[in-house]
XYZ file of C-alpha atoms in Angstrom:
768
model
C 75.826 169.155 -76.884
C 76.674 172.655 -75.800
C 80.288 173.646 -75.223
C 80.919 176.306 -72.539
C 84.125 177.591 -71.141
C 84.754 177.203 -67.416
C 86.781 179.999 -65.817
C 88.813 180.170 -62.653
C 87.183 183.550 -61.653
C 83.730 184.904 -61.879
C 84.635 187.575 -64.527
C 84.405 185.149 -67.448
C 87.687 185.965 -69.186
C 90.517 183.696 -69.936
C 93.031 186.461 -69.067
C 92.001 186.229 -65.386
C 93.680 182.841 -64.875
C 96.687 184.398 -63.093
C 94.525 186.307 -60.570
C 95.062 184.830 -56.995
C 92.314 182.348 -56.092
C 91.248 182.434 -52.436
C 92.527 179.473 -50.439
C 92.033 178.728 -46.795
C 95.179 177.981 -44.690
C 95.572 174.337 -43.786
C 94.891 173.539 -40.185
C 97.672 172.037 -37.936
C 95.816 168.870 -37.208
C 96.604 167.992 -33.605
C 93.886 165.928 -31.819
C 93.088 164.786 -28.218
C 95.502 161.927 -28.759
C 98.432 164.373 -29.147
C 97.675 166.837 -26.343
C 95.699 164.947 -23.621
C 97.986 162.792 -21.620
C 96.962 159.621 -19.912
C 97.704 161.225 -16.525
C 94.871 163.717 -16.902
C 91.794 162.851 -14.782
C 89.380 162.813 -17.886
C 91.933 160.980 -20.193
C 89.806 157.794 -20.105
C 86.848 159.525 -21.689
C 88.913 160.939 -24.575
C 90.734 157.497 -25.051
C 87.381 155.817 -25.421
C 86.259 158.529 -27.945
C 89.459 157.850 -29.945
C 88.768 154.160 -29.888
C 85.408 154.977 -31.482
C 87.189 157.034 -34.130
C 86.286 160.454 -32.662
C 89.459 162.633 -32.632
C 88.689 166.134 -31.287
C 90.801 169.175 -31.946
C 91.782 171.685 -29.275
C 88.765 174.090 -29.595
C 86.409 171.083 -29.740
C 87.934 169.668 -26.507
C 87.693 173.120 -24.914
C 83.961 173.261 -25.594
C 83.386 169.635 -24.472
C 85.219 170.239 -21.221
C 83.196 173.406 -20.411
C 81.298 172.740 -17.164
C 79.752 175.746 -15.368
C 78.446 179.035 -16.687
C 77.560 180.375 -20.124
C 79.417 179.343 -23.246
C 79.128 180.697 -26.758
C 80.488 178.109 -29.225
C 80.926 179.692 -32.672
C 80.773 176.786 -35.047
C 81.904 177.570 -38.530
C 80.584 175.704 -41.486
C 81.621 172.004 -41.472
C 83.392 172.390 -38.162
C 81.779 169.393 -36.380
C 79.331 171.158 -34.116
C 77.035 168.112 -33.738
C 79.963 166.019 -32.577
C 80.861 168.669 -30.014
C 77.298 168.892 -28.694
C 76.945 165.164 -28.373
C 80.438 164.672 -26.826
C 79.812 167.458 -24.264
C 76.561 165.835 -23.160
C 78.458 162.534 -22.744
C 81.181 164.350 -20.845
C 78.745 165.868 -18.393
C 77.224 162.454 -17.851
C 80.363 160.320 -17.674
C 82.974 162.673 -16.165
C 80.889 165.085 -14.019
C 78.210 162.395 -13.183
C 75.312 164.807 -13.910
C 71.944 163.007 -13.863
C 70.509 162.614 -17.448
C 67.271 164.122 -16.276
C 69.036 167.423 -15.533
C 70.188 167.849 -19.155
C 68.164 169.706 -21.869
C 69.454 169.673 -25.412
C 67.381 171.712 -27.870
C 67.680 171.628 -31.602
C 65.664 172.862 -34.557
C 64.482 169.771 -36.500
C 63.127 166.417 -35.492
C 65.671 164.732 -37.646
C 68.531 166.465 -35.885
C 67.020 165.627 -32.464
C 66.739 161.905 -33.450
C 70.301 161.853 -34.847
C 71.730 163.367 -31.623
C 69.763 161.056 -29.399
C 70.975 158.016 -31.411
C 74.613 159.287 -31.296
C 74.417 159.834 -27.534
C 73.470 156.162 -27.037
C 76.816 155.311 -28.672
C 78.954 157.538 -26.451
C 81.450 155.988 -23.993
C 79.643 154.449 -20.914
C 76.167 155.503 -22.109
C 73.317 153.583 -23.735
C 69.620 153.735 -24.689
C 68.524 153.822 -20.986
C 70.533 157.033 -20.392
C 69.421 158.935 -23.513
C 65.794 157.971 -22.705
C 66.041 159.869 -19.419
C 67.315 162.998 -21.285
C 65.344 165.740 -22.991
C 66.745 165.841 -26.547
C 64.010 167.675 -28.346
C 63.082 170.453 -30.828
C 61.759 173.709 -29.301
C 58.167 172.752 -30.331
C 58.402 169.235 -28.843
C 59.836 170.590 -25.552
C 57.200 173.333 -25.291
C 54.382 170.993 -26.177
C 55.467 168.581 -23.519
C 55.609 171.377 -20.926
C 52.014 172.475 -21.898
C 50.701 168.888 -21.737
C 52.210 168.268 -18.325
C 50.386 171.434 -17.152
C 46.897 170.618 -18.348
C 46.827 171.909 -21.915
C 44.771 169.466 -23.957
C 44.144 171.323 -27.144
C 44.283 169.346 -30.373
C 47.302 170.345 -32.524
C 46.601 171.545 -36.146
C 49.592 169.686 -37.821
C 48.434 170.162 -41.425
C 49.133 173.570 -42.949
C 46.493 172.874 -45.649
C 43.882 172.582 -42.982
C 44.933 175.938 -41.657
C 44.536 177.389 -45.100
C 41.068 175.992 -45.408
C 40.100 177.591 -42.195
C 41.387 180.961 -43.322
C 39.592 180.522 -46.727
C 36.291 180.015 -44.876
C 36.959 183.230 -42.832
C 37.809 185.140 -46.025
C 34.614 183.781 -47.649
C 32.439 184.843 -44.730
C 33.891 188.433 -45.034
C 33.567 188.510 -48.845
C 37.339 188.639 -49.208
C 37.996 185.312 -50.846
C 39.678 186.770 -53.928
C 41.497 189.559 -51.967
C 44.051 187.695 -49.815
C 46.073 184.552 -50.107
C 45.658 182.183 -47.095
C 49.240 180.983 -46.888
C 50.604 184.605 -46.975
C 48.206 185.672 -44.223
C 49.332 182.763 -42.127
C 52.986 183.514 -42.703
C 52.421 187.176 -41.680
C 50.484 186.044 -38.503
C 53.379 183.728 -37.677
C 55.977 186.498 -37.987
C 53.969 188.648 -35.554
C 53.539 185.914 -32.991
C 57.203 184.807 -33.115
C 58.126 188.411 -32.281
C 55.634 188.320 -29.346
C 53.494 190.979 -30.989
C 49.937 190.785 -29.664
C 47.267 190.676 -32.447
C 45.088 193.010 -30.389
C 47.796 195.736 -30.718
C 48.033 195.617 -34.478
C 47.308 198.932 -36.319
C 43.998 199.653 -37.916
C 44.762 202.915 -39.855
C 43.929 201.639 -43.366
C 41.179 199.433 -44.713
C 43.677 196.621 -45.356
C 45.031 196.785 -41.815
C 41.521 196.591 -40.504
C 40.711 193.656 -42.682
C 43.820 191.709 -41.793
C 43.396 192.310 -38.113
C 39.771 191.049 -38.269
C 40.867 187.996 -40.191
C 43.551 187.201 -37.573
C 41.154 187.736 -34.689
C 38.532 185.503 -36.323
C 41.113 182.766 -36.819
C 42.232 183.000 -33.155
C 38.606 182.900 -31.999
C 37.879 179.863 -34.159
C 40.801 177.943 -32.618
C 39.547 178.892 -29.088
C 36.066 177.666 -29.807
C 37.358 174.404 -31.462
C 39.812 173.755 -28.697
C 42.780 173.703 -31.149
C 46.323 175.017 -31.318
C 48.720 175.571 -34.209
C 52.402 175.182 -34.164
C 53.048 178.889 -33.315
C 50.684 178.651 -30.422
C 52.761 175.841 -28.852
C 55.699 178.300 -28.440
C 53.514 181.385 -27.527
C 51.361 179.528 -25.037
C 54.395 177.882 -23.448
C 56.053 181.426 -23.082
C 52.771 182.772 -21.487
C 52.670 179.763 -19.121
C 56.256 180.458 -17.883
C 55.472 184.092 -17.444
C 52.304 183.712 -15.535
C 52.984 180.582 -13.479
C 56.097 181.027 -11.358
C 55.783 177.482 -9.962
C 56.018 175.854 -13.460
C 59.096 178.049 -14.232
C 60.757 177.171 -10.940
C 60.219 173.612 -11.596
C 61.917 173.747 -15.070
C 64.743 175.769 -13.629
C 65.382 173.292 -10.846
C 65.105 170.297 -13.309
C 67.234 171.555 -16.217
C 70.524 172.659 -14.695
C 72.491 172.227 -17.933
C 71.034 173.516 -21.172
C 72.495 173.258 -24.698
C 70.923 174.910 -27.709
C 71.845 173.946 -31.244
C 71.608 176.288 -34.345
C 71.436 179.247 -31.969
C 71.545 181.684 -34.907
C 68.093 180.542 -35.945
C 66.315 181.353 -32.696
C 63.523 183.897 -32.803
C 62.307 186.108 -30.015
C 59.803 183.768 -28.309
C 62.334 180.847 -28.361
C 65.156 183.035 -26.977
C 62.887 184.321 -24.154
C 61.914 180.779 -23.178
C 65.552 179.627 -22.872
C 66.506 182.805 -21.012
C 63.771 182.234 -18.423
C 64.820 178.612 -17.743
C 68.477 179.363 -17.510
C 67.848 182.526 -15.446
C 69.481 181.367 -12.189
C 72.211 178.884 -12.914
C 73.435 180.294 -16.380
C 74.712 176.888 -17.358
C 73.875 177.638 -20.967
C 75.803 176.416 -23.886
C 74.691 177.845 -27.235
C 76.129 176.621 -30.526
C 75.747 178.462 -33.813
C 77.260 180.498 -36.637
C 76.326 184.167 -36.975
C 77.569 183.840 -40.577
C 74.754 181.431 -41.305
C 71.812 183.471 -40.046
C 69.574 183.437 -43.099
C 66.085 183.098 -41.706
C 65.371 186.647 -40.524
C 62.053 186.405 -42.530
C 61.097 183.651 -40.060
C 62.156 185.780 -37.046
C 65.733 184.590 -36.532
C 67.741 187.368 -34.876
C 71.507 187.519 -35.591
C 71.899 189.882 -32.549
C 71.193 186.984 -30.090
C 74.672 185.537 -30.920
C 76.381 188.941 -31.458
C 75.081 190.376 -28.156
C 75.454 187.085 -26.111
C 78.270 188.553 -23.968
C 76.185 191.628 -23.144
C 73.496 189.375 -21.690
C 76.003 186.980 -20.086
C 79.051 189.005 -19.180
C 80.928 186.006 -17.754
C 80.363 183.956 -20.938
C 83.359 182.152 -22.441
C 83.675 181.772 -26.223
C 85.110 178.922 -28.177
C 85.553 179.184 -31.936
C 85.366 175.991 -33.971
C 87.319 177.330 -36.967
C 88.487 174.088 -38.683
C 86.342 172.893 -41.565
C 86.356 169.244 -42.138
C 83.830 169.314 -45.019
C 85.220 171.131 -47.891
C 88.425 171.644 -49.865
C 90.820 174.544 -49.174
C 89.716 176.457 -52.169
C 86.026 176.181 -51.331
C 86.608 177.135 -47.706
C 88.854 180.047 -48.973
C 86.088 181.285 -51.297
C 83.630 181.215 -48.380
C 86.152 183.159 -46.144
C 86.709 185.737 -48.872
C 82.989 186.276 -49.309
C 81.921 186.634 -45.709
C 84.796 188.755 -44.534
C 83.118 191.867 -46.085
C 80.218 191.659 -43.571
C 80.515 194.018 -40.699
C 77.964 192.693 -38.246
C 79.712 189.414 -37.450
C 82.099 187.685 -35.110
C 85.633 187.770 -36.468
C 86.706 184.291 -37.630
C 88.454 182.742 -40.587
C 88.008 178.997 -41.244
C 90.979 176.752 -41.767
C 90.820 173.698 -44.064
C 91.737 170.059 -43.692
C 91.494 168.934 -47.365
C 93.653 170.019 -50.308
C 91.871 171.163 -53.460
C 91.873 168.755 -56.343
C 89.335 170.872 -58.147
C 89.012 174.585 -57.556
C 85.694 176.379 -57.764
C 84.824 177.068 -61.469
C 82.725 179.786 -62.948
C 80.646 179.868 -66.169
C 79.026 182.709 -68.032
C 76.155 181.082 -70.045
C 74.091 183.479 -72.206
C 70.706 183.094 -70.409
C 68.928 180.967 -67.828
C 67.789 178.494 -70.481
C 71.311 178.278 -71.814
C 72.458 177.842 -68.184
C 69.979 174.935 -67.837
C 71.179 173.278 -71.058
C 74.778 173.539 -69.923
C 73.853 171.976 -66.540
C 72.083 169.080 -68.233
C 75.122 168.453 -70.461
C 77.514 168.613 -67.531
C 75.514 166.198 -65.421
C 75.246 163.754 -68.321
C 78.960 163.875 -68.824
C 79.562 163.122 -65.142
C 77.165 160.272 -65.229
C 78.789 158.763 -68.303
C 82.091 159.002 -66.483
C 80.674 156.865 -63.642
C 79.301 159.599 -61.371
C 76.151 159.477 -59.230
C 73.149 161.761 -59.481
C 72.817 161.664 -55.684
C 76.218 163.431 -55.277
C 74.856 166.548 -57.007
C 72.900 169.495 -55.681
C 71.571 172.468 -57.646
C 71.083 175.569 -55.508
C 69.457 178.883 -56.353
C 68.471 182.136 -54.595
C 64.708 182.142 -55.368
C 62.178 179.441 -56.404
C 61.612 181.293 -59.659
C 65.223 180.619 -60.622
C 64.396 176.933 -60.831
C 61.905 177.205 -63.693
C 64.394 176.556 -66.552
C 66.337 173.819 -64.883
C 63.277 171.866 -63.685
C 61.913 171.950 -67.273
C 65.125 170.664 -68.749
C 65.452 167.862 -66.097
C 61.863 166.814 -66.705
C 62.132 166.808 -70.496
C 65.428 164.874 -70.385
C 64.000 162.432 -67.921
C 66.844 162.941 -65.411
C 65.990 161.806 -61.804
C 65.736 164.713 -59.296
C 63.980 165.692 -56.056
C 62.574 169.191 -55.909
C 62.768 170.337 -52.286
C 60.635 173.340 -53.066
C 56.917 173.795 -53.778
C 55.007 170.962 -55.328
C 53.299 173.573 -57.583
C 54.574 174.114 -61.093
C 55.841 177.550 -61.915
C 52.810 178.069 -64.132
C 50.452 177.305 -61.225
C 51.629 180.152 -59.035
C 48.837 182.491 -58.124
C 50.253 185.513 -59.980
C 51.100 183.480 -63.138
C 48.040 181.208 -63.436
C 45.527 184.022 -64.387
C 47.706 184.888 -67.466
C 47.873 181.236 -68.467
C 44.050 181.107 -68.012
C 43.648 184.000 -70.475
C 45.824 182.215 -73.048
C 43.851 178.954 -72.521
C 40.592 180.819 -73.101
C 41.900 182.212 -76.349
C 42.156 178.655 -77.727
C 39.384 176.982 -75.723
C 36.689 179.647 -75.232
C 34.570 177.049 -73.309
C 37.226 176.120 -70.751
C 35.187 176.826 -67.605
C 38.131 176.198 -65.294
C 40.190 178.906 -66.993
C 37.107 181.173 -67.007
C 36.969 180.959 -63.209
C 40.642 181.985 -63.029
C 39.891 185.076 -65.114
C 37.142 186.419 -62.910
C 39.114 187.983 -60.058
C 40.983 190.277 -62.479
C 37.488 191.468 -63.576
C 36.698 192.188 -59.984
C 33.915 189.605 -60.118
C 33.636 186.951 -57.377
C 34.332 183.468 -58.628
C 31.236 181.856 -57.085
C 28.869 184.550 -58.219
C 30.392 184.764 -61.701
C 30.464 181.055 -62.403
C 26.855 180.611 -61.089
C 25.435 183.078 -63.628
C 27.581 181.682 -66.505
C 26.387 178.098 -65.773
C 22.739 179.158 -65.253
C 22.660 181.175 -68.524
C 24.532 178.532 -70.475
C 21.792 176.015 -69.538
C 19.225 178.389 -70.994
C 21.170 179.467 -74.128
C 24.710 178.427 -74.836
C 26.993 181.238 -76.154
C 30.084 181.067 -78.383
C 31.918 183.025 -75.650
C 30.265 182.039 -72.348
C 32.046 185.031 -70.521
C 29.334 187.269 -72.221
C 26.761 185.974 -69.701
C 28.450 188.085 -67.048
C 26.776 191.205 -68.641
C 23.648 189.947 -66.933
C 25.125 190.267 -63.406
C 22.852 192.508 -61.215
C 24.373 195.925 -60.146
C 27.043 195.711 -62.878
C 27.879 199.297 -63.793
C 28.204 200.477 -67.484
C 32.009 201.015 -67.178
C 32.281 197.383 -65.895
C 30.309 196.121 -68.802
C 32.653 198.011 -71.129
C 35.625 196.538 -69.472
C 34.157 192.983 -69.838
C 33.523 193.481 -73.559
C 37.094 194.770 -74.032
C 38.531 191.790 -72.076
C 36.687 189.282 -74.348
C 37.972 191.208 -77.407
C 41.524 191.005 -75.974
C 41.139 187.294 -75.324
C 40.024 186.752 -78.876
C 43.082 188.548 -80.263
C 45.598 186.522 -78.259
C 45.140 183.304 -80.259
C 47.040 184.661 -83.202
C 49.863 186.288 -81.310
C 53.217 184.949 -80.355
C 53.057 183.880 -76.745
C 55.534 186.466 -75.577
C 53.551 189.280 -77.346
C 50.258 187.810 -75.880
C 51.632 187.991 -72.342
C 52.986 191.452 -72.780
C 49.568 192.547 -74.135
C 47.761 191.097 -71.128
C 50.211 192.809 -68.760
C 49.960 196.161 -70.514
C 46.105 196.144 -70.887
C 45.243 195.408 -67.254
C 47.295 192.756 -65.383
C 50.285 194.866 -64.104
C 48.000 197.587 -62.809
C 45.606 194.954 -61.362
C 48.502 193.391 -59.406
C 49.750 196.810 -58.159
C 46.298 197.634 -56.685
C 45.398 194.139 -55.492
C 45.677 193.687 -51.769
C 46.966 190.115 -52.084
C 49.970 191.549 -54.097
C 50.710 194.289 -51.682
C 50.714 191.847 -48.714
C 52.737 188.958 -50.202
C 55.262 190.389 -52.500
C 57.276 193.445 -53.126
C 56.529 194.938 -56.597
C 59.963 193.883 -57.702
C 59.373 190.188 -56.797
C 55.990 190.323 -58.743
C 57.688 191.760 -61.719
C 60.471 189.131 -61.497
C 58.040 186.267 -61.671
C 56.189 187.716 -64.707
C 59.545 188.510 -66.346
C 60.442 184.823 -65.892
C 57.128 183.849 -67.500
C 58.046 186.028 -70.542
C 61.541 184.482 -70.684
C 59.844 181.030 -70.908
C 57.272 182.100 -73.474
C 59.744 183.661 -75.884
C 61.030 180.237 -76.920
C 57.772 179.390 -78.670
C 56.189 180.622 -81.953
C 52.516 180.031 -81.087
C 50.370 180.116 -78.023
C 49.173 176.600 -78.748
C 52.796 175.328 -78.625
C 53.406 177.182 -75.326
C 50.281 175.812 -73.685
C 51.134 172.257 -74.833
C 54.575 172.563 -73.411
C 53.081 173.716 -70.065
C 50.752 170.779 -70.088
C 53.595 168.375 -70.874
C 55.650 169.713 -68.046
C 52.760 169.517 -65.584
C 51.991 165.866 -66.615
C 55.630 164.810 -66.105
C 55.856 166.671 -62.854
C 52.735 164.972 -61.531
C 54.258 161.573 -62.513
C 57.362 162.415 -60.522
C 55.462 163.498 -57.432
C 53.376 160.310 -57.522
C 56.747 158.432 -57.075
C 57.601 158.447 -53.359
C 60.617 160.301 -52.144
C 63.167 157.769 -51.188
C 65.689 158.567 -48.552
C 69.177 158.410 -49.982
C 67.877 157.827 -53.494
C 70.236 158.385 -56.353
C 68.639 161.682 -57.534
C 69.860 165.256 -58.113
C 68.807 167.507 -55.186
C 67.101 170.845 -56.285
C 66.577 173.511 -53.630
C 66.819 177.072 -52.579
C 69.932 178.083 -50.600
C 67.637 178.513 -47.576
C 66.630 174.828 -47.825
C 70.256 173.739 -48.221
C 71.473 174.983 -44.840
C 72.856 172.169 -42.747
C 73.342 169.851 -45.712
C 76.477 169.015 -47.723
C 77.066 167.519 -51.147
C 80.190 166.311 -53.090
C 79.177 168.485 -56.125
C 77.310 171.709 -55.931
C 76.045 173.944 -58.827
C 75.090 177.496 -57.827
C 72.864 179.042 -60.384
C 72.150 182.649 -61.279
C 74.847 184.246 -59.174
C 74.306 187.696 -60.572
C 73.405 191.170 -59.386
C 69.653 191.571 -58.844
C 69.455 187.965 -57.813
C 72.358 187.582 -55.475
C 72.028 190.070 -53.859
C 68.334 189.898 -54.690
C 66.729 193.099 -55.951
C 64.405 193.122 -52.962
C 67.458 193.377 -50.695
C 68.908 196.217 -52.689
C 65.629 198.110 -52.118
C 65.359 197.127 -48.470
C 65.423 200.815 -47.300
C 62.004 201.108 -48.913
C 60.512 198.292 -46.997
C 58.060 198.452 -44.080
C 59.237 195.261 -42.450
C 57.784 194.107 -39.096
C 61.147 192.517 -38.204
C 63.067 195.731 -38.937
C 60.609 198.134 -37.337
C 62.285 201.113 -35.912
C 65.442 200.582 -37.983
C 66.758 203.461 -40.129
C 66.678 203.210 -43.830
C 70.528 202.734 -43.803
C 70.197 200.013 -41.101
C 67.600 198.223 -43.190
C 69.655 198.396 -46.357
C 72.914 197.217 -44.637
C 71.111 194.413 -42.685
C 69.402 193.109 -45.879
C 72.716 193.181 -47.840
C 74.573 191.351 -45.107
C 71.889 188.585 -44.966
C 72.247 188.223 -48.748
C 76.010 187.822 -48.375
C 75.359 185.198 -45.656
C 73.175 183.315 -48.174
C 76.019 183.347 -50.697
C 78.403 182.044 -48.006
C 75.925 179.242 -47.047
C 75.601 178.237 -50.732
C 79.384 178.071 -51.323
C 80.086 176.060 -48.085
C 77.530 173.309 -48.987
C 80.128 171.908 -51.451
C 82.558 169.218 -50.311
C 84.720 168.619 -53.428
C 83.473 170.557 -56.390
C 81.706 173.897 -56.775
C 80.445 175.341 -60.095
C 79.002 178.763 -60.200
C 76.956 180.210 -63.092
C 76.415 183.905 -63.821
C 74.263 184.322 -66.994
C 75.166 187.211 -69.229
C 71.484 188.015 -69.870
C 68.716 187.448 -67.230
C 65.095 187.896 -68.170
C 66.016 189.863 -71.214
C 68.446 192.272 -69.492
C 72.227 192.238 -69.266
C 73.494 190.907 -65.841
C 76.638 191.262 -63.946
C 78.414 188.618 -61.727
C 77.344 188.878 -58.140
C 79.322 191.431 -56.094
C 79.755 188.777 -53.455
C 81.903 186.710 -55.838
C 83.689 189.631 -57.439
C 84.730 191.026 -54.048
C 86.281 187.770 -53.093
C 89.157 188.167 -55.563
C 91.973 190.711 -54.770
C 92.069 193.634 -57.196
C 88.549 192.921 -58.390
C 87.871 196.591 -58.960
C 90.172 196.465 -61.931
C 89.132 193.135 -63.270
C 85.391 193.791 -63.290
C 85.663 196.553 -65.829
C 86.850 193.919 -68.367
C 84.022 191.598 -67.623
C 81.660 190.644 -70.553
C 78.866 192.846 -69.339
C 80.809 195.930 -68.396
C 81.598 197.377 -65.066
C 79.869 195.976 -62.010
C 79.882 196.358 -58.240
C 83.236 195.490 -56.832
C 83.309 196.016 -53.110
C 80.804 194.891 -50.437
C 78.805 198.093 -50.719
C 79.794 200.162 -53.735
C 80.349 200.113 -57.557
C 82.985 202.040 -59.309
C 81.941 205.461 -60.747
C 80.930 205.860 -64.314
C 83.978 208.029 -65.006
C 86.275 205.333 -63.631
C 84.638 202.721 -65.824
C 84.859 204.876 -68.794
C 88.644 205.421 -68.187
C 89.226 201.625 -67.962
C 87.121 200.915 -70.979
C 88.876 203.417 -73.118
C 92.250 202.058 -72.170
C 91.477 198.283 -72.113
C 88.286 197.919 -74.138
C 85.194 196.095 -73.233
C 84.620 192.330 -73.234
C 81.447 191.246 -74.961
C 79.561 188.065 -75.537
C 80.270 186.745 -79.006
C 80.087 183.869 -81.471
C 83.575 182.651 -82.167
C 84.665 180.376 -85.042
C 85.855 177.053 -83.833
C 88.165 176.534 -86.891
C 91.849 177.072 -86.029
C 92.381 178.601 -89.481
C 89.694 181.302 -89.215
C 89.593 184.393 -86.915
C 85.990 185.304 -87.593
C 83.677 186.307 -84.712
C 80.335 188.043 -84.325
C 78.855 189.975 -81.384
C 75.836 188.537 -79.527
C 73.800 191.728 -79.185
C 70.494 190.545 -77.953
C 68.804 187.825 -75.780
C 67.090 186.547 -78.945
C 70.392 186.046 -80.646
C 71.730 184.397 -77.509
C 69.021 181.841 -77.519
C 70.324 180.251 -80.708
C 71.858 176.865 -80.196
C 74.324 177.034 -83.003
C 75.597 179.229 -85.822
C 77.714 178.592 -88.940
C 80.712 180.850 -89.645
C 79.915 183.231 -92.554
C 83.533 183.028 -93.819
C 84.502 179.358 -93.623
C 81.275 177.570 -92.801
C 82.640 175.876 -89.708
C 80.560 175.823 -86.448
C 80.858 178.833 -84.167
C 80.745 178.533 -80.346
C 79.585 181.032 -77.765
C 82.445 182.828 -76.110
C 83.679 186.471 -75.584
C 85.814 189.096 -77.386
C 87.554 192.215 -76.206
C 86.367 195.169 -78.233
């Protein structure tokens, strides 16, 4: 079992214990029972709510009582927004006697819509009959119903895999099957459509732009001919219908005189426009959301819809739900201290209702694999002490961060639900070709791996495999790839490249797996990815590099390619077994997910992994000024950079505020072979962090929201106070020996004996 020190601050030094820890102020908890007297005309409604155990605070009551005109309800994390939405609907029905058919309540997920409908039936004086007459729907369900009622009969493509098959066929017909990735093309197409960008207006300056536009137009034409619509079309076609058919729009405007929109910060352009049109005359529009939780800009969510709500609706009132009922005061306080550094936000500071038994704790493991081992140990200790797996959630910034922890959970047979991709890390499109090269080095007749190698030789899979199989039937070869030399029209330099590739594959078998992967990358793979259109479209260079660096981090644990391949096979087998078991709702299993997936959820215990610079904020956000992003078109480089960094900070805020009782945050000292510093978002949450960070184990790091200290300042602090470094420290109380951990390889060691007294040494830190 690994012993790791938990610290009260992210700097990873015991000397920081006296640094002030952010705490939220405790709310003065007065409820409707205290300030609504029985003489008030609507007192009966609130008394009935109280009998049902619903005690609303002042801002909540203010939002519930709102009747006419626009209302912006800023609902901080854990502030009871769903309760407010449901109670306001009940208030309109019971107190103002609004007909249920005149109410429209829009939310973002089917599950949320069902929960709200069910809660409405339990409200005072209401029942199933009333809620059945109401429209409580997702945007898609509402728009689809509108289209169906107006003669749209197209079949809905509900399976994303089916969409991908259609795109694959289009790619095949154009000879581009190895050039683009269907799911990435569909994601790009969706982002255009959700911003109401017409495909016909897309640029055609480069060969890639021409190809992509032709693929999109072929897909749209196929749907037209097949009489089908996808999910994006439901919104786009509904928007077109309202724009081109005034009678339909007037009908909706007359019918829905009171509109409420949940999760307003997640609305994209087309959704926003639809709501605007329906509420155009009466303006009885209540929107509920939190600008601090806008984290889906890649899906078209626009933070400015909340921030500029008063510019669109000058008479709008604002109610701020600023009391957090979910988390303890120290968790709420940390969230406040993180998000206050954002500039583009509504000013609000959450209050707490729960005292902190356990404050957020920070750990500085040596690497991602060390982090995963610590996590396994900590989970096991909690289970032995009577805890539940289902109380725990493991959150991370990117899917690639989950590789080490998923492997450890699988190998230790701990129950978990992975809410990410069903594919193994090693099955990702940019990783699999490298694994296929390694497989071929040990199984030269592995035809499946052979097929995976062909695109990097710029040979079509179908054509290449056909000649290999035809020639093998005539005369089998020791290395079947050699048959490719018989391909017609193959140029001399291509033949030379093929011979060199076979030579490289042969040489990989005797290398260490890390060396083999580095040889593949250096020889051809990195340059292949850089010039590959699929890579350009789907990932920034930094993200491609990140994934392959993670592969190297995994491979360095093994001595032989054979061991590494066996491990990959073992993980895949166990993963398949787990996916074969059905996901049970409420099952006692650890939840694994990206921060994006966690929004709207809460857990008693949250582990936040890899909270370091380059990962949180992500390196792609730090280079956002270089991006040509459709959603940021027209923005200056500075604007792009600031917007990306603020969204990353919102992600950190969302992660922290998922925890109800305990929050454990890990910032590895080494990440993919390089030294890493604690996330600036955590560091900036602590007063005086600019001084403390210079004494962190990895040297000086970024301290404010936007800037790091100068090299000269760091040098001055280091010369005066020294530098804290990762080290082996003797566990014997009689011995003062220690040894510096100077490399990732050294950091991977599980244990070390003291050279002076022979006792065990543990991983810690020393000031030098």
